[in-house]
Amino acid sequence: MATHHFKNLRIQTGDLDGLLGLGLNNLIQILLIISLCRGVLGFPDSLLFGTILPATGISLLLGNLIYAQQARALARREQRNDCTALPYGVNTVSLFAFVFLVMLPAKLAALSAGLSEADAVQRSWQVGLMACLGSGLIETLGAFVAHSLRRWLPRAALLSTLAGIALGYIALGFLLRSFAHPLVCLSSLSVILLGYFGRVRWPIPTGLMALLLGMALAWGSGLNTLDPEGWQRGLSVISLHWPTLQLNALWQARFELLPWIAVIAPMGLFNLIGSLQNLESAEAAGDRYATRSSLLIDGLGTLSAAALGSCFPTTLYIGHPGFKALGARSAYSWLNGVVMASGCFLGLFGAASELIPVEAGLAILLYIGLTMAAQAFASTPERHGPAVVLGLLPGLAGWGALMLKAGLRAGAAGSGESAFTPDLLSELASADVWAQGLFALEQGQIITAMLLSAWLVYAIEGRFLASALCTALAAGLAWIGLIHAWQFSPADTVMQLGWGSGQAWAEGYAAMTVIVMLAHWRQRGAN
C-alpha cells in the first residue's frame, strides 16, 4: 500500500502533460478576467491585481491541493497508482454571466443614479462578490441534495440553458472577434478543431500549440506590438499581493442578493449539477470519488474566493477521462494550484496579458462554446431536441440585447442625450426589430430558458401537470418582476421589481398553464 501511495505522490510525465492542459485552461480564464475587468468593467489595476486575482489564486490553490489529496487517498484506499485527481478551476460560463449579466448592469445602474466612476466600480465589484458568495452557498448546500435536484430537473433544461449562454456570450461574441482578425484566430481555431474533434496528434499538446501559433502570428502580423506604456503597466503590478478578507465589502452589498437572484441561483445550480456530471464521468473512467465531499470542496472554493475579494466562482472541469488518458495522476492538480496561485500572488499575469494577445486564446473559448452546445443535444434524448432549441433562445436573445445596447450607447456617445427613450421601441419596430421582446427576454433569461425548456420536456413526455407547474412558476416570477419586467434607465434597460410589474408576461404564462391543464384533462378523458 505504501508503494502505491508513493507512486501516486511522484510527479510523472503524464502529470506534466496534465499540467499543460489544465494550466493552459486556467491561464485563459485568468487572462479573460484581466481583459473583461479592465475593458468591460473599467476596474483599476489596484483592485484587479491587489484583490481579485490574489483571492482567485487562493481558491485555485486550496481546491487543487485538496483534490490532489483526495486522489492520493483513493489510491491508498484502493491500492492503485493510476488515480487521477479531479480537474478544477475558474468557471468559464459563470465568469461571463457574472460580468455581463450582473456586474456590468450594476455599474451602469450606479452611473445612471449619479454615482462617480470610482463609486460605480466599487458597487459593481461588491455586487460581483455577493453573486459569487450566493453561488458558493448554493453549491455548498446543494452538495447535500444534488441527486434529488438532478432527478427533478430535466437534463435538456439544464444543458440547453447553459448552451445558450455559451453560444451567445462565449462562442458568438468571440467568433465575431475572430473574423475581425482572421489570420491569427482562424489558424489557431483550425489547430483546436482538428486536434480535439479531428483527433489529429500535433507534436505538442493541442491547446498549447494553438496558443503558441496564435502568439507567433499575432506578433508577426503586427496585430500585437510592443506597447511601452502597456508593458510598463504590466511590469508595475509585479510584486507580492497577499489576499485579505473582504467581509466589510460583502456586508455593504448584503442587500444586493435579491435583485440578481435570477442570475445567481441558476448559475449556482448549473455549477452544482455540472460538477455532479463530471463526478460521474470520473467514475466511468475508473475513479469513484465521494459525491458530497467532492461537491463541498468545490463550493468552499467559491466561498473562499468571495470572502477574499474575487467575483468568480470555481468548478470541476470536464475532461477527467482525458487527463487520465494522458497519464496525469495527483501531482498535476497541486502543481496547477501552485503555479496559478504564484502568478496571482506575484502579479505575473499582468505582464502575461501584454505578452499573450487575447486573440491567441480565442480558439479555446470557441471550442468550449461548441462543446457545451453539442453536449446539450448529445446528452439528451433525441425527442427532447425541440426543448433544447427552445432553451437556447433566451440566452441568444440576451446576447443580442447586449450587442444592441452597446451599439446604442456608442452611437449616443458625445451627444449628451440618452438613446434609451420610449421612442426607441417604435423606431426599432418600424425596422422589424422588436426590442421590447428582446429586453423582456434579457431580464431573467437564465430562469426563463430553464423553465421554458423544462415545460416542453414535460409536455413531450405527457407529464402535463409538471409542465403546468413550470409555467405557473414562471407566471409568479414574472408578476413580481424577477423575469421579463424591465424599464429604461439613462444608459441601459434594468430589471423592474415590484408587485404586478410583469403583469403582461404573467398573464401569458397563466394562459399557457390553463391550456396545458386542458390538455391534461383531455388526456385523462381519452384514457
PDB file of C-alpha atoms in Angstrom, residues 91 93-95 97-98 127-143 257 260-261 263-272 295 298-304 306 310-315:
ATOM      1  CA  ASN A  91     -15.914  28.552 -14.079  1.00  0.00           C
ATOM      2  CA  VAL A  93     -19.723  30.345 -18.016  1.00  0.00           C
ATOM      3  CA  SER A  94     -20.144  31.954 -14.596  1.00  0.00           C
ATOM      4  CA  LEU A  95     -17.296  34.321 -15.435  1.00  0.00           C
ATOM      5  CA  ALA A  97     -22.587  35.506 -16.817  1.00  0.00           C
ATOM      6  CA  PHE A  98     -21.480  37.493 -13.773  1.00  0.00           C
ATOM      7  CA  VAL A 127     -22.314  43.109  -6.323  1.00  0.00           C
ATOM      8  CA  GLY A 128     -19.970  40.631  -8.009  1.00  0.00           C
ATOM      9  CA  LEU A 129     -18.738  39.467  -4.604  1.00  0.00           C
ATOM     10  CA  MET A 130     -22.311  38.896  -3.476  1.00  0.00           C
ATOM     11  CA  ALA A 131     -23.050  36.962  -6.671  1.00  0.00           C
ATOM     12  CA  CYS A 132     -20.004  34.750  -6.094  1.00  0.00           C
ATOM     13  CA  LEU A 133     -20.974  34.257  -2.446  1.00  0.00           C
ATOM     14  CA  GLY A 134     -24.525  33.309  -3.411  1.00  0.00           C
ATOM     15  CA  SER A 135     -23.267  30.830  -5.979  1.00  0.00           C
ATOM     16  CA  GLY A 136     -20.903  29.305  -3.416  1.00  0.00           C
ATOM     17  CA  LEU A 137     -23.684  28.934  -0.867  1.00  0.00           C
ATOM     18  CA  ILE A 138     -25.888  27.175  -3.410  1.00  0.00           C
ATOM     19  CA  GLU A 139     -23.048  24.846  -4.407  1.00  0.00           C
ATOM     20  CA  THR A 140     -22.190  24.074  -0.767  1.00  0.00           C
ATOM     21  CA  LEU A 141     -25.733  23.491   0.454  1.00  0.00           C
ATOM     22  CA  GLY A 142     -26.631  21.703  -2.774  1.00  0.00           C
ATOM     23  CA  ALA A 143     -23.983  19.076  -2.088  1.00  0.00           C
ATOM     24  CA  LEU A 257     -28.551  39.396  -3.479  1.00  0.00           C
ATOM     25  CA  TRP A 260     -29.683  39.482  -9.046  1.00  0.00           C
ATOM     26  CA  ILE A 261     -31.073  36.174  -7.771  1.00  0.00           C
ATOM     27  CA  VAL A 263     -28.838  35.027 -12.404  1.00  0.00           C
ATOM     28  CA  ILE A 264     -27.135  33.853  -9.211  1.00  0.00           C
ATOM     29  CA  ALA A 265     -29.466  30.962  -8.345  1.00  0.00           C
ATOM     30  CA  PRO A 266     -29.448  29.266 -11.769  1.00  0.00           C
ATOM     31  CA  MET A 267     -25.691  29.679 -12.154  1.00  0.00           C
ATOM     32  CA  GLY A 268     -25.083  28.135  -8.732  1.00  0.00           C
ATOM     33  CA  LEU A 269     -27.421  25.300  -9.688  1.00  0.00           C
ATOM     34  CA  PHE A 270     -25.652  24.763 -13.013  1.00  0.00           C
ATOM     35  CA  ASN A 271     -22.279  24.649 -11.278  1.00  0.00           C
ATOM     36  CA  LEU A 272     -23.648  22.073  -8.860  1.00  0.00           C
ATOM     37  CA  LEU A 295     -19.046  18.977  -4.211  1.00  0.00           C
ATOM     38  CA  ASP A 298     -15.967  22.952  -4.979  1.00  0.00           C
ATOM     39  CA  GLY A 299     -18.458  25.059  -3.015  1.00  0.00           C
ATOM     40  CA  LEU A 300     -15.957  26.010  -0.358  1.00  0.00           C
ATOM     41  CA  GLY A 301     -13.502  27.068  -3.054  1.00  0.00           C
ATOM     42  CA  THR A 302     -16.077  29.523  -4.407  1.00  0.00           C
ATOM     43  CA  LEU A 303     -16.890  30.786  -0.895  1.00  0.00           C
ATOM     44  CA  SER A 304     -13.203  31.381  -0.169  1.00  0.00           C
ATOM     45  CA  ALA A 306     -15.846  35.606  -2.449  1.00  0.00           C
ATOM     46  CA  SER A 310     -12.918  37.524  -6.107  1.00  0.00           C
ATOM     47  CA  CYS A 311     -16.203  37.709  -8.030  1.00  0.00           C
ATOM     48  CA  PHE A 312     -15.647  34.485  -9.959  1.00  0.00           C
ATOM     49  CA  PRO A 313     -16.787  31.003  -8.863  1.00  0.00           C
ATOM     50  CA  THR A 314     -14.758  27.848  -9.301  1.00  0.00           C
ATOM     51  CA  THR A 315     -15.963  24.489 -10.567  1.00  0.00           C
TER      52      THR A 315
END
